mmCIF file of C-alpha atoms in Angstrom:
data_model
loop_
_atom_site.group_PDB
_atom_site.id
_atom_site.type_symbol
_atom_site.label_atom_id
_atom_site.label_comp_id
_atom_site.label_asym_id
_atom_site.label_seq_id
_atom_site.Cartn_x
_atom_site.Cartn_y
_atom_site.Cartn_z
ATOM 1 C CA MET A 1 -2.209 61.029 -4.612
ATOM 2 C CA LYS A 2 -0.738 63.819 -6.961
ATOM 3 C CA ILE A 3 -2.104 66.124 -9.839
ATOM 4 C CA LEU A 4 1.121 66.887 -12.051
ATOM 5 C CA VAL A 5 1.107 70.291 -13.700
ATOM 6 C CA GLY A 6 3.132 72.009 -16.364
ATOM 7 C CA THR A 7 3.196 75.461 -16.689
ATOM 8 C CA THR A 8 5.118 77.968 -18.296
ATOM 9 C CA LYS A 9 7.049 78.741 -15.047
ATOM 10 C CA GLY A 10 7.722 74.839 -14.709
ATOM 11 C CA VAL A 11 6.560 71.786 -12.578
ATOM 12 C CA PHE A 12 4.145 71.958 -10.087
ATOM 13 C CA LEU A 13 2.732 68.847 -7.782
ATOM 14 C CA ILE A 14 -0.529 68.999 -6.193
ATOM 15 C CA SER A 15 -1.001 66.832 -3.485
ATOM 16 C CA GLY A 16 -3.810 65.294 -2.085
ATOM 17 C CA ASP A 17 -4.835 62.878 0.656
ATOM 18 C CA GLN A 18 -6.230 59.045 0.152
ATOM 19 C CA HIS A 19 -10.015 60.900 0.001
ATOM 20 C CA ARG A 20 -8.600 63.211 -2.726
ATOM 21 C CA THR A 21 -8.822 66.273 -0.174
ATOM 22 C CA GLY A 22 -6.574 68.096 1.489
ATOM 23 C CA TRP A 23 -4.639 69.477 -1.582
ATOM 24 C CA LYS A 24 -1.443 71.388 -1.321
ATOM 25 C CA VAL A 25 0.487 72.859 -3.870
ATOM 26 C CA ASN A 26 4.561 72.268 -4.263
ATOM 27 C CA GLY A 27 6.747 74.078 -6.804
ATOM 28 C CA PRO A 28 7.752 75.283 -8.847
ATOM 29 C CA TYR A 29 10.521 72.483 -10.264
ATOM 30 C CA CYS A 30 12.599 71.642 -13.401
ATOM 31 C CA ASP A 31 14.780 75.248 -12.894
ATOM 32 C CA VAL A 32 11.340 77.194 -14.316
ATOM 33 C CA TRP A 33 11.359 76.175 -17.655
ATOM 34 C CA PRO A 34 8.583 76.429 -19.846
ATOM 35 C CA ILE A 35 6.918 72.890 -19.502
ATOM 36 C CA ASN A 36 4.257 71.292 -21.876
ATOM 37 C CA HIS A 37 4.058 68.120 -20.261
ATOM 38 C CA VAL A 38 4.703 66.138 -17.151
ATOM 39 C CA ILE A 39 3.658 62.240 -17.027
ATOM 40 C CA ALA A 40 4.487 59.729 -14.664
ATOM 41 C CA ASP A 41 4.855 55.604 -14.848
ATOM 42 C CA PRO A 42 2.225 54.807 -12.002
ATOM 43 C CA ALA A 43 4.419 51.364 -11.503
ATOM 44 C CA THR A 44 7.562 53.460 -10.008
ATOM 45 C CA GLY A 45 6.356 56.410 -9.665
ATOM 46 C CA GLU A 46 8.835 57.839 -12.029
ATOM 47 C CA LEU A 47 7.872 61.412 -13.403
ATOM 48 C CA TRP A 48 8.956 63.051 -16.905
ATOM 49 C CA ALA A 49 8.411 66.461 -17.734
ATOM 50 C CA GLY A 50 9.331 67.504 -21.299
ATOM 51 C CA GLY A 51 9.754 71.153 -22.527
ATOM 52 C CA GLY A 52 12.365 74.156 -23.474
ATOM 53 C CA GLY A 53 11.638 76.851 -25.462
ATOM 54 C CA ASP A 54 14.462 80.029 -27.425
ATOM 55 C CA MET A 55 15.688 80.610 -24.871
ATOM 56 C CA HIS A 56 16.839 77.118 -22.907
ATOM 57 C CA GLY A 57 16.649 74.788 -25.956
ATOM 58 C CA ALA A 58 14.301 71.425 -25.825
ATOM 59 C CA GLY A 59 14.994 69.014 -22.782
ATOM 60 C CA VAL A 60 13.275 66.242 -21.170
ATOM 61 C CA TRP A 61 13.693 66.548 -16.945
ATOM 62 C CA ARG A 62 13.237 63.549 -14.758
ATOM 63 C CA SER A 63 12.750 62.478 -11.376
ATOM 64 C CA SER A 64 12.747 59.028 -10.227
ATOM 65 C CA ASP A 65 11.724 59.952 -6.510
ATOM 66 C CA GLU A 66 8.080 61.032 -7.205
ATOM 67 C CA GLY A 67 9.446 65.049 -8.026
ATOM 68 C CA GLU A 68 11.572 65.936 -4.769
ATOM 69 C CA THR A 69 14.527 66.140 -7.270
ATOM 70 C CA TRP A 70 15.075 66.634 -10.786
ATOM 71 C CA GLU A 71 17.540 66.247 -13.529
ATOM 72 C CA VAL A 72 17.278 67.427 -17.485
ATOM 73 C CA ALA A 73 18.297 65.569 -20.539
ATOM 74 C CA ARG A 74 18.948 68.637 -22.766
ATOM 75 C CA LEU A 75 18.522 67.879 -26.617
ATOM 76 C CA THR A 76 19.038 70.827 -28.593
ATOM 77 C CA THR A 77 20.664 74.262 -27.858
ATOM 78 C CA GLY A 78 19.033 77.627 -27.293
ATOM 79 C CA MET A 79 19.731 80.915 -27.142
ATOM 80 C CA MET A 80 21.661 80.535 -23.587
ATOM 81 C CA ASP A 81 24.032 78.445 -25.022
ATOM 82 C CA GLU A 82 25.057 81.308 -27.858
ATOM 83 C CA TRP A 83 25.288 83.572 -25.047
ATOM 84 C CA ALA A 84 27.438 81.764 -22.653
ATOM 85 C CA ALA A 85 30.021 80.556 -25.602
ATOM 86 C CA ASN A 86 30.657 84.141 -25.741
ATOM 87 C CA ASP A 87 30.505 85.610 -22.316
ATOM 88 C CA PRO A 88 32.515 83.598 -19.827
ATOM 89 C CA GLY A 89 31.416 85.459 -17.016
ATOM 90 C CA PHE A 90 27.379 84.361 -17.894
ATOM 91 C CA ALA A 91 28.600 80.698 -18.364
ATOM 92 C CA ALA A 92 30.266 80.428 -14.753
ATOM 93 C CA ILE A 93 27.223 82.122 -13.425
ATOM 94 C CA ILE A 94 24.716 79.215 -15.451
ATOM 95 C CA ASN A 95 27.449 76.637 -15.049
ATOM 96 C CA TRP A 96 27.071 75.700 -18.713
ATOM 97 C CA GLN A 97 29.274 73.454 -20.237
ATOM 98 C CA ASP A 98 30.904 73.523 -23.803
ATOM 99 C CA GLU A 99 29.463 69.982 -24.931
ATOM 100 C CA PRO A 100 27.568 68.617 -28.416
ATOM 101 C CA LEU A 101 24.036 68.350 -27.637
ATOM 102 C CA PRO A 102 22.449 65.580 -29.574
ATOM 103 C CA PHE A 103 19.630 67.511 -31.730
ATOM 104 C CA THR A 104 21.902 70.605 -31.975
ATOM 105 C CA ASP A 105 19.286 73.261 -33.143
ATOM 106 C CA GLU A 106 16.793 71.051 -34.796
ATOM 107 C CA PHE A 107 13.652 71.931 -32.946
ATOM 108 C CA SER A 108 12.996 74.515 -30.099
ATOM 109 C CA GLN A 109 10.391 72.303 -27.475
ATOM 110 C CA ILE A 110 9.552 68.759 -26.492
ATOM 111 C CA TRP A 111 5.691 69.710 -26.758
ATOM 112 C CA SER A 112 4.265 65.611 -25.549
ATOM 113 C CA LEU A 113 5.459 62.664 -24.054
ATOM 114 C CA GLY A 114 3.906 59.213 -23.643
ATOM 115 C CA PHE A 115 4.983 56.100 -22.334
ATOM 116 C CA ALA A 116 4.237 52.859 -23.355
ATOM 117 C CA HIS A 117 5.477 49.351 -23.509
ATOM 118 C CA ASP A 118 9.302 50.526 -21.316
ATOM 119 C CA THR A 119 9.668 53.126 -24.591
ATOM 120 C CA LEU A 120 9.331 56.991 -23.382
ATOM 121 C CA TYR A 121 8.540 58.964 -26.441
ATOM 122 C CA ALA A 122 8.503 63.014 -27.000
ATOM 123 C CA GLY A 123 6.743 64.866 -29.226
ATOM 124 C CA SER A 124 8.978 68.157 -30.881
ATOM 125 C CA LYS A 125 8.487 71.831 -32.352
ATOM 126 C CA PRO A 126 8.640 71.473 -34.840
ATOM 127 C CA ALA A 127 6.973 68.307 -35.015
ATOM 128 C CA SER A 128 9.337 65.416 -34.911
ATOM 129 C CA LEU A 129 9.454 62.034 -32.716
ATOM 130 C CA LEU A 130 11.781 60.727 -30.686
ATOM 131 C CA ALA A 131 12.349 57.793 -28.645
ATOM 132 C CA SER A 132 13.754 56.521 -25.276
ATOM 133 C CA HIS A 133 14.574 53.244 -24.237
ATOM 134 C CA ASP A 134 16.380 53.766 -21.403
ATOM 135 C CA ARG A 135 13.918 56.064 -19.190
ATOM 136 C CA GLY A 136 15.019 59.418 -20.727
ATOM 137 C CA LYS A 137 18.279 59.406 -20.248
ATOM 138 C CA THR A 138 19.193 59.033 -24.634
ATOM 139 C CA TRP A 139 16.743 59.773 -27.201
ATOM 140 C CA GLU A 140 16.508 58.743 -30.868
ATOM 141 C CA ARG A 141 15.082 60.187 -33.752
ATOM 142 C CA VAL A 142 11.751 57.988 -35.260
ATOM 143 C CA SER A 143 12.951 58.517 -38.760
ATOM 144 C CA GLY A 144 9.646 56.633 -40.206
ATOM 145 C CA LEU A 145 7.866 59.616 -39.371
ATOM 146 C CA THR A 146 10.277 62.167 -39.812
ATOM 147 C CA ASN A 147 10.417 60.718 -43.566
ATOM 148 C CA HIS A 148 6.673 60.179 -44.068
ATOM 149 C CA PRO A 149 6.414 61.129 -47.940
ATOM 150 C CA SER A 150 3.854 63.921 -47.049
ATOM 151 C CA ALA A 151 6.214 65.869 -44.221
ATOM 152 C CA LYS A 152 7.373 68.741 -47.323
ATOM 153 C CA ASP A 153 3.876 69.494 -46.963
ATOM 154 C CA TRP A 154 2.915 69.810 -43.271
ATOM 155 C CA ASP A 155 1.468 73.097 -42.679
ATOM 156 C CA PRO A 156 2.461 74.658 -39.195
ATOM 157 C CA GLY A 157 -0.691 75.495 -36.898
ATOM 158 C CA ALA A 158 -0.681 78.990 -34.539
ATOM 159 C CA ALA A 159 1.520 77.309 -32.131
ATOM 160 C CA GLY A 160 3.573 76.081 -34.840
ATOM 161 C CA LEU A 161 4.015 72.900 -36.472
ATOM 162 C CA VAL A 162 4.056 70.775 -33.419
ATOM 163 C CA LEU A 163 3.780 67.093 -32.703
ATOM 164 C CA HIS A 164 1.403 67.373 -29.429
ATOM 165 C CA THR A 165 -0.011 64.050 -28.431
ATOM 166 C CA VAL A 166 0.978 60.445 -28.368
ATOM 167 C CA VAL A 167 -1.567 57.728 -27.827
ATOM 168 C CA SER A 168 -0.051 53.967 -27.236
ATOM 169 C CA ASP A 169 -2.485 50.838 -27.387
ATOM 170 C CA PRO A 170 -1.477 49.178 -23.747
ATOM 171 C CA ALA A 171 -1.888 45.229 -25.698
ATOM 172 C CA ASP A 172 0.025 45.990 -28.521
ATOM 173 C CA ALA A 173 3.708 47.647 -28.501
ATOM 174 C CA GLY A 174 3.973 48.110 -31.917
ATOM 175 C CA LYS A 175 0.757 50.431 -32.799
ATOM 176 C CA LEU A 176 0.887 54.136 -32.134
ATOM 177 C CA TRP A 177 -1.099 57.537 -32.856
ATOM 178 C CA VAL A 178 0.369 60.909 -32.918
ATOM 179 C CA GLY A 179 -1.544 64.509 -33.676
ATOM 180 C CA ILE A 180 0.170 66.683 -35.201
ATOM 181 C CA SER A 181 -0.859 70.623 -35.674
ATOM 182 C CA ALA A 182 -1.724 71.104 -38.610
ATOM 183 C CA ALA A 183 -0.853 67.996 -40.489
ATOM 184 C CA GLY A 184 -3.162 65.477 -38.721
ATOM 185 C CA VAL A 185 -3.503 62.298 -37.267
ATOM 186 C CA PHE A 186 -0.442 59.392 -38.234
ATOM 187 C CA SER A 187 -0.368 56.155 -37.025
ATOM 188 C CA THR A 188 1.470 53.078 -37.103
ATOM 189 C CA GLU A 189 1.629 49.336 -36.180
ATOM 190 C CA ASP A 190 4.842 48.438 -36.587
ATOM 191 C CA GLY A 191 6.379 49.943 -33.861
ATOM 192 C CA GLY A 192 7.279 53.222 -35.461
ATOM 193 C CA LYS A 193 9.055 52.102 -38.833
ATOM 194 C CA THR A 194 6.028 53.377 -41.127
ATOM 195 C CA TRP A 195 3.388 55.693 -40.688
ATOM 196 C CA GLU A 196 -0.171 56.146 -42.457
ATOM 197 C CA ARG A 197 -2.248 59.258 -42.611
ATOM 198 C CA ARG A 198 -5.435 58.931 -41.104
ATOM 199 C CA ASN A 199 -8.111 62.165 -41.127
ATOM 200 C CA ARG A 200 -10.492 60.620 -43.798
ATOM 201 C CA LEU A 201 -14.138 61.298 -43.188
ATOM 202 C CA SER A 202 -16.659 57.990 -43.055
ATOM 203 C CA ASN A 203 -19.174 57.423 -45.265
ATOM 204 C CA ALA A 204 -21.895 57.959 -42.646
ATOM 205 C CA GLU A 205 -25.032 60.255 -43.883
ATOM 206 C CA GLY A 206 -24.551 63.793 -42.816
ATOM 207 C CA CYS A 207 -20.748 63.543 -42.978
ATOM 208 C CA ASP A 208 -20.204 65.912 -45.549
ATOM 209 C CA ARG A 209 -16.842 68.141 -45.810
ATOM 210 C CA ASN A 210 -16.770 70.547 -43.295
ATOM 211 C CA SER A 211 -17.485 73.811 -43.756
ATOM 212 C CA HIS A 212 -14.937 75.175 -41.123
ATOM 213 C CA PRO A 213 -12.169 77.469 -43.010
ATOM 214 C CA ALA A 214 -9.889 75.473 -41.520
ATOM 215 C CA ALA A 215 -10.779 72.062 -43.046
ATOM 216 C CA PRO A 216 -8.755 70.989 -46.201
ATOM 217 C CA SER A 217 -11.561 70.664 -49.326
ATOM 218 C CA ASP A 218 -10.961 66.740 -49.882
ATOM 219 C CA GLY A 219 -13.526 65.530 -47.355
ATOM 220 C CA GLU A 220 -10.829 64.757 -44.630
ATOM 221 C CA THR A 221 -11.617 66.308 -41.360
ATOM 222 C CA GLY A 222 -8.912 68.642 -40.770
ATOM 223 C CA HIS A 223 -5.472 68.495 -40.255
ATOM 224 C CA CYS A 224 -5.573 70.955 -37.160
ATOM 225 C CA VAL A 225 -6.174 68.095 -34.822
ATOM 226 C CA HIS A 226 -6.330 69.393 -30.779
ATOM 227 C CA ASN A 227 -6.132 66.611 -28.847
ATOM 228 C CA MET A 228 -6.648 62.634 -28.875
ATOM 229 C CA VAL A 229 -7.571 59.676 -26.670
ATOM 230 C CA ARG A 230 -8.244 55.434 -27.591
ATOM 231 C CA ALA A 231 -10.825 54.287 -25.747
ATOM 232 C CA PRO A 232 -10.537 51.612 -22.988
ATOM 233 C CA GLY A 233 -11.211 47.938 -24.351
ATOM 234 C CA PRO A 234 -10.663 45.760 -27.692
ATOM 235 C CA GLY A 235 -10.862 47.532 -30.518
ATOM 236 C CA ASP A 236 -9.232 50.601 -31.537
ATOM 237 C CA LEU A 237 -11.570 53.224 -31.019
ATOM 238 C CA LEU A 238 -10.407 56.813 -30.819
ATOM 239 C CA TYR A 239 -11.692 60.375 -30.215
ATOM 240 C CA GLN A 240 -10.454 63.403 -31.229
ATOM 241 C CA GLN A 241 -10.690 67.395 -30.293
ATOM 242 C CA ASN A 242 -10.221 69.182 -33.499
ATOM 243 C CA HIS A 243 -10.062 72.886 -34.281
ATOM 244 C CA HIS A 244 -13.206 72.433 -35.964
ATOM 245 C CA GLY A 245 -15.482 69.731 -34.164
ATOM 246 C CA VAL A 246 -15.405 66.518 -31.996
ATOM 247 C CA TRP A 247 -15.160 62.967 -34.001
ATOM 248 C CA ARG A 248 -15.075 59.489 -33.022
ATOM 249 C CA SER A 249 -13.123 56.891 -35.119
ATOM 250 C CA ALA A 250 -14.223 53.078 -34.681
ATOM 251 C CA ASP A 251 -11.069 51.925 -36.698
ATOM 252 C CA GLY A 252 -8.057 53.479 -35.443
ATOM 253 C CA GLY A 253 -8.570 56.952 -37.427
ATOM 254 C CA ARG A 254 -9.122 54.892 -40.533
ATOM 255 C CA SER A 255 -12.447 57.179 -40.788
ATOM 256 C CA TRP A 256 -13.977 59.591 -38.545
ATOM 257 C CA ASP A 257 -17.925 60.395 -37.551
ATOM 258 C CA ASP A 258 -18.429 63.906 -36.606
ATOM 259 C CA ILE A 259 -19.980 63.762 -33.341
ATOM 260 C CA THR A 260 -20.156 67.601 -32.257
ATOM 261 C CA GLN A 261 -24.113 68.272 -32.885
ATOM 262 C CA GLY A 262 -25.428 68.885 -29.468
ATOM 263 C CA LEU A 263 -22.038 71.101 -28.140
ATOM 264 C CA PRO A 264 -22.304 74.894 -27.735
ATOM 265 C CA SER A 265 -19.305 75.378 -30.358
ATOM 266 C CA THR A 266 -16.893 73.600 -32.571
ATOM 267 C CA PHE A 267 -13.554 74.303 -30.989
ATOM 268 C CA GLY A 268 -11.915 73.501 -28.006
ATOM 269 C CA PHE A 269 -8.861 71.709 -26.806
ATOM 270 C CA PRO A 270 -9.066 68.696 -24.724
ATOM 271 C CA ILE A 271 -10.976 65.401 -24.808
ATOM 272 C CA CYS A 272 -11.073 62.799 -22.199
ATOM 273 C CA VAL A 273 -12.148 59.293 -21.849
ATOM 274 C CA HIS A 274 -13.017 56.883 -19.345
ATOM 275 C CA PRO A 275 -10.806 54.449 -17.836
ATOM 276 C CA ARG A 276 -13.492 51.582 -18.332
ATOM 277 C CA ASP A 277 -16.467 52.769 -20.350
ATOM 278 C CA ALA A 278 -15.268 53.416 -23.844
ATOM 279 C CA ASN A 279 -18.640 55.680 -24.842
ATOM 280 C CA THR A 280 -18.497 58.034 -21.918
ATOM 281 C CA ILE A 281 -16.077 61.121 -22.824
ATOM 282 C CA TRP A 282 -15.573 64.673 -21.474
ATOM 283 C CA THR A 283 -14.677 67.910 -23.039
ATOM 284 C CA VAL A 284 -14.778 72.106 -23.084
ATOM 285 C CA PRO A 285 -15.937 73.721 -25.651
ATOM 286 C CA LEU A 286 -14.272 77.338 -26.321
ATOM 287 C CA ASN A 287 -16.680 79.902 -28.049
ATOM 288 C CA SER A 288 -14.061 80.184 -31.172
ATOM 289 C CA ASP A 289 -10.279 80.756 -32.211
ATOM 290 C CA GLY A 290 -11.282 84.280 -33.367
ATOM 291 C CA ASP A 291 -13.864 85.549 -30.781
ATOM 292 C CA GLY A 292 -11.221 85.021 -27.606
ATOM 293 C CA ARG A 293 -11.158 81.072 -27.012
ATOM 294 C CA PHE A 294 -13.178 81.307 -23.880
ATOM 295 C CA PRO A 295 -16.429 79.162 -22.910
ATOM 296 C CA PRO A 296 -19.474 80.351 -24.851
ATOM 297 C CA ASP A 297 -21.774 83.092 -22.987
ATOM 298 C CA ALA A 298 -18.337 83.500 -20.627
ATOM 299 C CA ALA A 299 -20.236 80.721 -18.529
ATOM 300 C CA ALA A 300 -17.711 77.905 -17.667
ATOM 301 C CA ALA A 301 -19.095 73.838 -18.366
ATOM 302 C CA VAL A 302 -17.331 70.356 -19.015
ATOM 303 C CA TRP A 303 -19.649 68.484 -21.739
ATOM 304 C CA ARG A 304 -20.061 65.117 -20.910
ATOM 305 C CA SER A 305 -21.564 62.389 -23.240
ATOM 306 C CA SER A 306 -22.205 58.774 -21.976
ATOM 307 C CA ASP A 307 -23.066 57.491 -25.309
ATOM 308 C CA GLY A 308 -19.981 57.684 -27.261
ATOM 309 C CA GLY A 309 -20.716 61.518 -28.373
ATOM 310 C CA ASN A 310 -24.750 61.296 -29.937
ATOM 311 C CA THR A 311 -25.823 63.071 -27.058
ATOM 312 C CA TRP A 312 -24.042 65.578 -24.984
ATOM 313 C CA GLN A 313 -24.805 66.890 -21.169
ATOM 314 C CA ASP A 314 -23.515 70.203 -19.647
ATOM 315 C CA LEU A 315 -21.681 69.889 -16.470
ATOM 316 C CA ARG A 316 -21.392 73.075 -14.567
ATOM 317 C CA ASP A 317 -22.253 73.042 -10.734
ATOM 318 C CA GLY A 318 -18.998 74.729 -9.098
ATOM 319 C CA LEU A 319 -18.198 76.268 -12.297
ATOM 320 C CA PRO A 320 -18.155 80.247 -12.575
ATOM 321 C CA GLN A 321 -20.967 81.410 -14.667
ATOM 322 C CA GLU A 322 -20.201 85.127 -14.928
ATOM 323 C CA SER A 323 -17.281 87.026 -16.392
ATOM 324 C CA CYS A 324 -15.276 83.662 -17.085
ATOM 325 C CA PHE A 325 -12.849 84.154 -19.774
ATOM 326 C CA TYR A 326 -10.178 81.336 -18.828
ATOM 327 C CA THR A 327 -8.490 78.957 -22.228
ATOM 328 C CA VAL A 328 -8.384 75.548 -21.192
ATOM 329 C CA LEU A 329 -5.228 73.833 -23.073
ATOM 330 C CA ARG A 330 -4.987 70.763 -24.783
ATOM 331 C CA GLN A 331 -3.219 68.563 -22.266
ATOM 332 C CA ALA A 332 -4.584 70.800 -19.410
ATOM 333 C CA MET A 333 -7.483 67.606 -18.941
ATOM 334 C CA THR A 334 -7.065 64.380 -17.409
ATOM 335 C CA ARG A 335 -8.789 61.816 -15.255
ATOM 336 C CA ASP A 336 -7.640 59.128 -12.851
ATOM 337 C CA GLU A 337 -8.710 55.402 -12.699
ATOM 338 C CA ARG A 338 -10.720 55.571 -9.346
ATOM 339 C CA ASP A 339 -14.617 54.611 -8.780
ATOM 340 C CA PRO A 340 -16.207 57.046 -9.004
ATOM 341 C CA VAL A 341 -13.705 58.814 -11.675
ATOM 342 C CA GLY A 342 -11.885 61.740 -10.563
ATOM 343 C CA LEU A 343 -11.728 64.874 -13.526
ATOM 344 C CA TYR A 344 -9.127 67.218 -13.295
ATOM 345 C CA PHE A 345 -8.503 70.620 -15.607
ATOM 346 C CA GLY A 346 -6.179 73.477 -15.410
ATOM 347 C CA THR A 347 -6.865 76.911 -16.898
ATOM 348 C CA ASN A 348 -4.463 79.723 -18.577
ATOM 349 C CA THR A 349 -5.501 81.884 -15.384
ATOM 350 C CA GLY A 350 -3.950 79.699 -13.406
ATOM 351 C CA SER A 351 -6.286 77.618 -11.377
ATOM 352 C CA VAL A 352 -7.112 73.772 -10.952
ATOM 353 C CA PHE A 353 -10.630 72.166 -10.957
ATOM 354 C CA SER A 354 -11.321 69.005 -9.629
ATOM 355 C CA SER A 355 -14.200 66.747 -9.946
ATOM 356 C CA LEU A 356 -14.908 63.234 -7.627
ATOM 357 C CA ASP A 357 -17.986 62.585 -8.990
ATOM 358 C CA GLU A 358 -17.255 62.057 -12.914
ATOM 359 C CA GLY A 359 -18.198 65.536 -13.736
ATOM 360 C CA ASP A 360 -21.477 66.253 -12.150
ATOM 361 C CA SER A 361 -20.134 68.977 -9.834
ATOM 362 C CA TRP A 362 -16.742 70.966 -9.467
ATOM 363 C CA GLN A 363 -14.402 72.549 -6.492
ATOM 364 C CA GLU A 364 -10.917 75.134 -7.583
ATOM 365 C CA ILE A 365 -8.106 73.280 -5.460
ATOM 366 C CA ALA A 366 -5.267 75.483 -6.864
ATOM 367 C CA ARG A 367 -5.441 79.390 -8.401
ATOM 368 C CA HIS A 368 -2.876 81.649 -8.970
ATOM 369 C CA LEU A 369 -0.491 79.023 -10.377
ATOM 370 C CA PRO A 370 1.472 80.236 -13.528
ATOM 371 C CA THR A 371 -0.308 79.615 -17.748
ATOM 372 C CA ILE A 372 -1.132 75.941 -17.322
ATOM 373 C CA LEU A 373 -0.138 74.140 -20.002
ATOM 374 C CA SER A 374 -0.977 70.072 -19.246
ATOM 375 C CA VAL A 375 -2.631 68.170 -16.266
ATOM 376 C CA GLU A 376 -1.725 64.477 -15.731
ATOM 377 C CA VAL A 377 -2.268 62.039 -12.168
ATOM 378 C CA LEU A 378 0.127 59.863 -10.288
ATOM 379 C CA ASP A 379 -1.904 57.465 -7.870
ATOM 380 C CA VAL A 380 0.267 55.193 -6.043
#
């Protein structure tokens, strides 16, 4: 098993044995680029890493040998291109080639990746959705989302206007959901040709307009979605960690119910769902965006619900309970598909924690990494 870790200083791979023990850290890879998200195709072991920034521009790295070697498909230019164009010596040092890039300077980073039905998707900053039909070698824009009538009114979140979440339906290639901060949830059912904005509150009792200052005033859940997952099984059951709460949708995002009650705060980033039980979810609450974005009372906990968010339980065994000021970012929590399910999360202080009993107990399996931006699993 490999844990795929995207950081501010490249990709790290944490390899373990068949018992999910004996972890060893390798890296950094991808020329120490900032990497926002690393994913894998479990059928082939192929890896993709999306990232970049003002210096490098945006790009998607690809490895066909489970991370031993990497090559990059650069998508936009960065400051290094401007420097190299005006400094032959610098151009020679970085082996710069004066060649056009497919999206010039239209966006600065890849923030999220998703792979489904032989299509690789990438979300960018500023927000747009790209698709590759040749496993990351070439890319095209999903123009139906770019040209959505609401696009002119999309507002950035604190990290900018980013498309940070791509969710697919394993049984239907035409269905896709994306999360954009701070424009909300969008969904397509025709492979990206047309998109529908899906942020409305349900009519459930007590599901009133949210009083959080980041919430819109028109009865929507709030446009600053932080992360979203689709539950296993038939139907389109979705869970969302928002800027101001955790939400559940039984109808593919057409309406949302607030399931935050029982959690210690309304703020957090990741949300994770069990691979076989649609009612079991995990999240990592933080105190608030204005109070430091660390665990409430500086005591770490992962919170689990086994009934679809009706009740919550805090899981603390093995996690620091004093002076804990880390943040767990939106893509920095994942799970494997074993029985019992293994859970993994990374912190902005460079630690990776693992639970082999669905969250009941935790162990720190890596430390002193750079700021961790994403955590995924390759289990082959």
